[in-house]
mmCIF file of C-alpha atoms in Angstrom:
data_model
loop_
_atom_site.group_PDB
_atom_site.id
_atom_site.type_symbol
_atom_site.label_atom_id
_atom_site.label_comp_id
_atom_site.label_asym_id
_atom_site.label_seq_id
_atom_site.Cartn_x
_atom_site.Cartn_y
_atom_site.Cartn_z
ATOM 1 C CA MET S 1 156.363 126.152 317.505
ATOM 2 C CA GLN S 2 156.899 122.443 317.878
ATOM 3 C CA GLY S 3 159.272 120.090 319.711
ATOM 4 C CA LEU S 4 162.820 121.130 320.482
ATOM 5 C CA THR S 5 162.484 124.497 318.741
ATOM 6 C CA SER S 6 159.635 125.454 321.065
ATOM 7 C CA LEU S 7 161.609 124.304 324.118
ATOM 8 C CA GLN S 8 164.672 126.285 323.033
ATOM 9 C CA MET S 9 162.645 129.447 322.627
ATOM 10 C CA ARG S 10 160.894 128.896 325.942
ATOM 11 C CA LEU S 11 164.230 128.641 327.745
ATOM 12 C CA ASP S 12 166.094 131.365 325.873
ATOM 13 C CA ARG S 13 164.520 134.705 324.912
ATOM 14 C CA VAL S 14 167.411 135.464 322.561
ATOM 15 C CA ARG S 15 166.559 132.369 320.485
ATOM 16 C CA PHE S 16 162.959 133.520 320.655
ATOM 17 C CA ALA S 17 163.953 136.996 319.433
ATOM 18 C CA ARG S 18 165.846 135.513 316.495
ATOM 19 C CA ALA S 19 162.843 133.390 315.573
ATOM 20 C CA CYS S 20 160.820 136.616 315.576
ATOM 21 C CA GLY S 21 163.178 138.293 313.120
ATOM 22 C CA LEU S 22 165.686 140.048 315.417
ATOM 23 C CA ASP S 23 168.631 138.156 313.964
ATOM 24 C CA ALA S 24 171.428 139.984 315.778
ATOM 25 C CA PRO S 25 170.330 141.620 319.039
ATOM 26 C CA ASP S 26 172.653 144.324 320.331
ATOM 27 C CA PRO S 27 174.737 143.107 323.313
ATOM 28 C CA TRP S 28 172.602 144.981 325.851
ATOM 29 C CA GLN S 29 169.419 143.677 324.216
ATOM 30 C CA GLY S 30 170.647 140.117 324.584
ATOM 31 C CA LEU S 31 171.486 140.648 328.248
ATOM 32 C CA MET S 32 168.151 142.259 328.989
ATOM 33 C CA LEU S 33 166.212 139.590 327.105
ATOM 34 C CA ARG S 34 167.871 136.903 329.230
ATOM 35 C CA SER S 35 167.490 138.806 332.495
ATOM 36 C CA THR S 36 165.284 137.228 335.169
ATOM 37 C CA HIS S 37 165.668 140.072 337.667
ATOM 38 C CA PRO S 38 162.309 141.230 339.090
ATOM 39 C CA ARG S 39 163.211 144.921 338.614
ATOM 40 C CA VAL S 40 164.835 146.245 335.418
ATOM 41 C CA ILE S 41 165.743 149.779 334.286
ATOM 42 C CA ALA S 42 166.858 150.503 330.735
ATOM 43 C CA ASN S 43 168.245 154.043 330.330
ATOM 44 C CA CYS S 44 168.639 154.211 326.572
ATOM 45 C CA HIS S 45 169.261 156.727 323.823
ATOM 46 C CA ARG S 46 166.553 157.552 321.326
ATOM 47 C CA GLN S 47 165.895 154.886 318.683
ATOM 48 C CA SER S 48 167.862 152.305 320.659
ATOM 49 C CA GLY S 49 165.416 149.434 320.126
ATOM 50 C CA LYS S 50 164.136 149.377 323.717
ATOM 51 C CA SER S 51 160.486 149.119 322.637
ATOM 52 C CA THR S 52 161.334 146.092 320.512
ATOM 53 C CA VAL S 53 162.851 144.382 323.555
ATOM 54 C CA ALA S 54 159.745 145.244 325.587
ATOM 55 C CA ALA S 55 157.486 143.699 322.942
ATOM 56 C CA LEU S 56 159.587 140.521 322.816
ATOM 57 C CA VAL S 57 159.593 140.093 326.594
ATOM 58 C CA ALA S 58 155.832 140.660 326.778
ATOM 59 C CA LEU S 59 154.988 138.215 323.993
ATOM 60 C CA HIS S 60 157.403 135.594 325.335
ATOM 61 C CA GLN S 61 155.547 135.641 328.631
ATOM 62 C CA ALA S 62 152.149 135.511 326.942
ATOM 63 C CA LEU S 63 153.109 132.456 324.881
ATOM 64 C CA PHE S 64 154.991 130.473 327.496
ATOM 65 C CA THR S 65 153.255 131.469 330.752
ATOM 66 C CA PRO S 66 149.579 130.575 330.314
ATOM 67 C CA SER S 67 146.943 132.747 331.986
ATOM 68 C CA SER S 68 149.420 135.567 332.587
ATOM 69 C CA LEU S 69 148.867 139.288 332.142
ATOM 70 C CA ALA S 70 151.420 141.710 330.689
ATOM 71 C CA LEU S 71 150.488 145.373 331.136
ATOM 72 C CA LEU S 72 152.290 147.898 328.948
ATOM 73 C CA LEU S 73 152.018 151.595 329.842
ATOM 74 C CA SER S 74 153.122 154.599 327.784
ATOM 75 C CA PRO S 75 152.586 158.347 328.297
ATOM 76 C CA THR S 76 150.090 158.796 325.441
ATOM 77 C CA LEU S 77 147.583 156.791 323.442
ATOM 78 C CA ARG S 78 149.709 157.150 320.321
ATOM 79 C CA GLN S 79 152.775 155.744 322.071
ATOM 80 C CA SER S 80 150.699 152.912 323.557
ATOM 81 C CA SER S 81 149.427 152.069 320.080
ATOM 82 C CA GLU S 82 152.940 152.034 318.634
ATOM 83 C CA LEU S 83 154.279 149.806 321.407
ATOM 84 C CA PHE S 84 151.386 147.378 321.004
ATOM 85 C CA ARG S 85 151.923 147.355 317.247
ATOM 86 C CA LYS S 86 155.417 145.998 317.908
ATOM 87 C CA CYS S 87 153.871 143.197 319.979
ATOM 88 C CA LEU S 88 151.544 142.316 317.113
ATOM 89 C CA ASP S 89 154.424 142.412 314.639
ATOM 90 C CA VAL S 90 156.320 139.885 316.760
ATOM 91 C CA TYR S 91 153.217 137.733 317.172
ATOM 92 C CA ARG S 92 152.609 137.695 313.427
ATOM 93 C CA ALA S 93 156.287 136.994 312.688
ATOM 94 C CA LEU S 94 155.853 133.722 314.593
ATOM 95 C CA GLY S 95 152.860 132.840 312.469
ATOM 96 C CA ARG S 96 150.369 133.375 315.327
ATOM 97 C CA SER S 97 151.712 130.207 316.938
ATOM 98 C CA GLU S 98 149.193 130.459 319.791
ATOM 99 C CA PRO S 99 145.722 131.281 318.423
ATOM 100 C CA ALA S 100 144.123 134.533 319.554
ATOM 101 C CA GLU S 101 140.711 134.674 321.188
ATOM 102 C CA ALA S 102 140.537 138.462 320.879
ATOM 103 C CA GLU S 103 142.666 141.076 319.157
ATOM 104 C CA SER S 104 142.199 144.840 319.073
ATOM 105 C CA ALA S 105 144.281 147.998 318.719
ATOM 106 C CA LEU S 106 145.529 147.781 322.322
ATOM 107 C CA ARG S 107 144.742 144.254 323.503
ATOM 108 C CA LEU S 108 145.683 140.669 322.628
ATOM 109 C CA GLU S 109 144.076 137.660 324.320
ATOM 110 C CA LEU S 110 145.394 134.190 323.528
ATOM 111 C CA GLU S 111 143.653 130.828 323.780
ATOM 112 C CA ASN S 112 146.056 129.839 326.579
ATOM 113 C CA GLY S 113 144.462 132.525 328.754
ATOM 114 C CA SER S 114 147.309 135.044 328.529
ATOM 115 C CA ARG S 115 146.722 138.714 327.818
ATOM 116 C CA ILE S 116 148.803 141.678 326.676
ATOM 117 C CA ILE S 117 147.183 145.067 327.330
ATOM 118 C CA SER S 118 148.737 148.374 326.295
ATOM 119 C CA LEU S 119 147.315 151.567 327.812
ATOM 120 C CA PRO S 120 148.098 155.288 327.901
ATOM 121 C CA GLY S 121 149.564 156.633 331.115
ATOM 122 C CA LYS S 122 146.501 157.882 332.948
ATOM 123 C CA GLU S 123 145.649 156.696 336.424
ATOM 124 C CA GLY S 124 141.967 156.292 335.598
ATOM 125 C CA THR S 125 142.690 153.798 332.810
ATOM 126 C CA VAL S 126 144.563 151.319 335.016
ATOM 127 C CA ARG S 127 142.645 151.294 338.303
ATOM 128 C CA GLY S 128 141.055 147.895 338.899
ATOM 129 C CA ILE S 129 143.572 145.825 336.936
ATOM 130 C CA SER S 130 145.073 143.055 339.064
ATOM 131 C CA LYS S 131 147.288 139.955 338.901
ATOM 132 C CA VAL S 132 149.824 141.643 336.630
ATOM 133 C CA LYS S 133 152.723 139.269 335.990
ATOM 134 C CA LEU S 134 154.718 141.730 333.874
ATOM 135 C CA LEU S 135 154.494 145.515 334.092
ATOM 136 C CA ILE S 136 156.400 147.495 331.453
ATOM 137 C CA ILE S 137 156.450 151.302 331.553
ATOM 138 C CA ASP S 138 157.790 152.765 328.317
ATOM 139 C CA GLU S 139 159.116 156.357 328.181
ATOM 140 C CA ALA S 140 158.932 156.193 331.971
ATOM 141 C CA SER S 141 160.543 159.598 332.509
ATOM 142 C CA ARG S 142 157.402 161.180 331.037
ATOM 143 C CA VAL S 143 154.855 159.127 332.983
ATOM 144 C CA PRO S 144 153.302 160.924 335.998
ATOM 145 C CA ASP S 145 154.440 159.910 339.479
ATOM 146 C CA GLU S 146 150.865 159.288 340.609
ATOM 147 C CA LEU S 147 150.425 156.645 337.917
ATOM 148 C CA TYR S 148 153.602 154.870 338.984
ATOM 149 C CA LYS S 149 152.371 154.775 342.579
ATOM 150 C CA ALA S 150 148.992 153.494 341.404
ATOM 151 C CA VAL S 151 150.371 150.580 339.376
ATOM 152 C CA ARG S 152 153.133 149.243 341.631
ATOM 153 C CA PRO S 153 150.616 147.541 343.996
ATOM 154 C CA MET S 154 149.452 145.435 341.037
ATOM 155 C CA LEU S 155 152.616 143.367 341.533
ATOM 156 C CA ALA S 156 152.107 142.744 345.252
ATOM 157 C CA VAL S 157 150.194 139.459 345.020
ATOM 158 C CA SER S 158 151.388 138.239 341.617
ATOM 159 C CA GLY S 159 155.093 138.757 342.383
ATOM 160 C CA GLY S 160 155.386 140.130 338.870
ATOM 161 C CA ARG S 161 158.309 141.830 337.135
ATOM 162 C CA LEU S 162 158.650 145.578 336.635
ATOM 163 C CA ILE S 163 160.573 147.013 333.675
ATOM 164 C CA LEU S 164 161.179 150.753 333.206
ATOM 165 C CA LEU S 165 162.312 151.941 329.771
ATOM 166 C CA SER S 166 163.172 155.518 328.934
ATOM 167 C CA THR S 167 165.443 158.298 327.833
ATOM 168 C CA PRO S 168 166.076 160.808 330.673
ATOM 169 C CA PHE S 169 163.899 163.896 331.056
ATOM 170 C CA GLY S 170 165.524 166.005 333.740
ATOM 171 C CA THR S 171 166.282 165.360 337.398
ATOM 172 C CA ARG S 172 162.688 164.881 338.493
ATOM 173 C CA GLY S 173 160.077 162.187 338.849
ATOM 174 C CA PHE S 174 160.046 158.526 339.821
ATOM 175 C CA TYR S 175 162.231 157.414 336.912
ATOM 176 C CA TYR S 176 165.055 159.657 338.075
ATOM 177 C CA GLU S 177 164.522 158.591 341.701
ATOM 178 C CA GLU S 178 164.763 154.920 340.737
ATOM 179 C CA TYR S 179 167.878 155.703 338.707
ATOM 180 C CA LEU S 180 169.461 157.049 341.897
ATOM 181 C CA ARG S 181 168.664 153.670 343.518
ATOM 182 C CA ARG S 182 169.788 151.677 340.495
ATOM 183 C CA GLU S 183 172.002 149.347 342.534
ATOM 184 C CA LYS S 184 168.770 147.599 343.554
ATOM 185 C CA TRP S 185 167.774 147.084 339.921
ATOM 186 C CA ASP S 186 169.141 145.267 336.903
ATOM 187 C CA TYR S 187 170.355 148.470 335.244
ATOM 188 C CA TYR S 188 171.277 149.083 331.589
ATOM 189 C CA GLU S 189 172.701 152.333 330.241
ATOM 190 C CA VAL S 190 172.972 152.513 326.474
ATOM 191 C CA PRO S 191 174.516 155.611 324.846
ATOM 192 C CA ALA S 192 174.119 156.055 321.109
ATOM 193 C CA GLU S 193 177.701 155.080 320.328
ATOM 194 C CA GLU S 194 176.793 151.508 321.283
ATOM 195 C CA CYS S 195 174.165 151.270 318.547
ATOM 196 C CA PRO S 196 175.632 149.873 315.297
ATOM 197 C CA ARG S 197 172.744 151.340 313.295
ATOM 198 C CA ILE S 198 173.665 154.969 314.067
ATOM 199 C CA SER S 199 176.658 156.473 312.303
ATOM 200 C CA LYS S 200 179.303 158.688 313.863
ATOM 201 C CA GLU S 201 178.554 161.305 311.219
ATOM 202 C CA PHE S 202 174.888 161.437 312.191
ATOM 203 C CA LEU S 203 175.745 161.921 315.868
ATOM 204 C CA GLU S 204 178.163 164.719 315.040
ATOM 205 C CA GLU S 205 175.452 166.454 313.031
ATOM 206 C CA GLU S 206 172.930 166.003 315.856
ATOM 207 C CA LYS S 207 175.288 167.493 318.437
ATOM 208 C CA GLU S 208 175.929 170.523 316.244
ATOM 209 C CA THR S 209 172.217 171.005 315.519
ATOM 210 C CA MET S 210 170.716 170.264 318.946
ATOM 211 C CA GLY S 211 173.371 171.726 321.198
ATOM 212 C CA GLU S 212 175.273 169.897 323.899
ATOM 213 C CA TRP S 213 172.536 169.955 326.577
ATOM 214 C CA TRP S 214 169.882 168.243 324.467
ATOM 215 C CA PHE S 215 172.408 165.947 322.823
ATOM 216 C CA GLU S 216 173.708 164.673 326.169
ATOM 217 C CA GLN S 217 170.170 163.914 327.319
ATOM 218 C CA GLU S 218 168.824 162.330 324.135
ATOM 219 C CA TYR S 219 171.898 160.400 323.029
ATOM 220 C CA HIS S 220 174.140 160.002 326.100
ATOM 221 C CA CYS S 221 171.445 159.133 328.685
ATOM 222 C CA LYS S 222 172.343 162.027 331.003
ATOM 223 C CA PHE S 223 169.976 163.332 333.672
ATOM 224 C CA LEU S 224 170.317 167.123 333.418
ATOM 225 C CA SER S 225 168.577 169.606 335.689
ATOM 226 C CA GLY S 226 167.705 172.377 333.254
ATOM 227 C CA GLN S 227 168.879 173.895 330.004
ATOM 228 C CA ASP S 228 169.823 177.293 331.425
ATOM 229 C CA ALA S 229 169.337 176.785 335.165
ATOM 230 C CA ALA S 230 171.745 178.516 337.553
ATOM 231 C CA PHE S 231 170.853 175.990 340.262
ATOM 232 C CA ARG S 232 170.040 172.318 340.044
ATOM 233 C CA ILE S 233 166.400 171.349 340.621
ATOM 234 C CA GLU S 234 167.322 169.008 343.461
ATOM 235 C CA ASP S 235 169.175 171.851 345.251
ATOM 236 C CA ILE S 236 166.171 174.154 344.965
ATOM 237 C CA ASP S 237 163.915 171.397 346.318
ATOM 238 C CA ARG S 238 166.056 171.206 349.464
ATOM 239 C CA ILE S 239 165.608 174.878 350.354
ATOM 240 C CA VAL S 240 162.064 175.586 349.172
ATOM 241 C CA LYS S 241 159.096 174.378 351.204
ATOM 242 C CA ARG S 242 156.458 172.658 349.114
ATOM 243 C CA ASN S 243 152.672 172.737 349.501
ATOM 244 C CA ILE S 244 152.611 176.346 350.753
ATOM 245 C CA GLU S 245 149.436 178.191 349.876
ATOM 246 C CA THR S 246 150.020 181.089 347.482
ATOM 247 C CA TRP S 247 148.009 184.304 347.171
ATOM 248 C CA GLU S 248 147.082 185.907 343.900
ATOM 249 C CA LEU S 249 146.947 189.738 343.843
#
């Protein structure tokens, strides 16, 4: 990246995305790429391209903010590996414009001092990491609450950004709680009909095959309390006391 082209990509993540091969970002992708809000939630249907956006944002920071750390968390090692693979794909698409000092299956360190680290969502794997400038939690609805509470303090001193990406998974957990407070976040909701790569015929087939409950969750970004529940989970939580010792007979 040289001269004006480098400056344009530094100032505009959409130009950066196009240089990396994402020629026509979806409207919501363009908005999220350009967002500077410190707290972002993307509530997206399956196969929406949210992981691609995460990889672009992480690599953009690594290239243009020297000595910065982007931490990417996913529920499992496999998901962490896939998300990091997208980061490497973007990095290679740019011709490795900033040389790497170290590169592994879950870690990229650049000569400018920046790092991208992708880890599975276990509290023990992230304790001790500090000065996080960008924290991205992918498939956040499936990440344990205790991990979320463990990683948020990493942003206290750095003033870093927090991005939550997910499809809903019931009316429980921190992702749902933050959704209820979404007016404090830069919030994106992306149902499948907004994706030009998914046909109407495919969605009709999915609805018929999966049933309405699963379809509304996976493709319409709906937080649903239970497939066959007579009462909503949040209503039960209001009337049942937690942390009561039980006896086994």
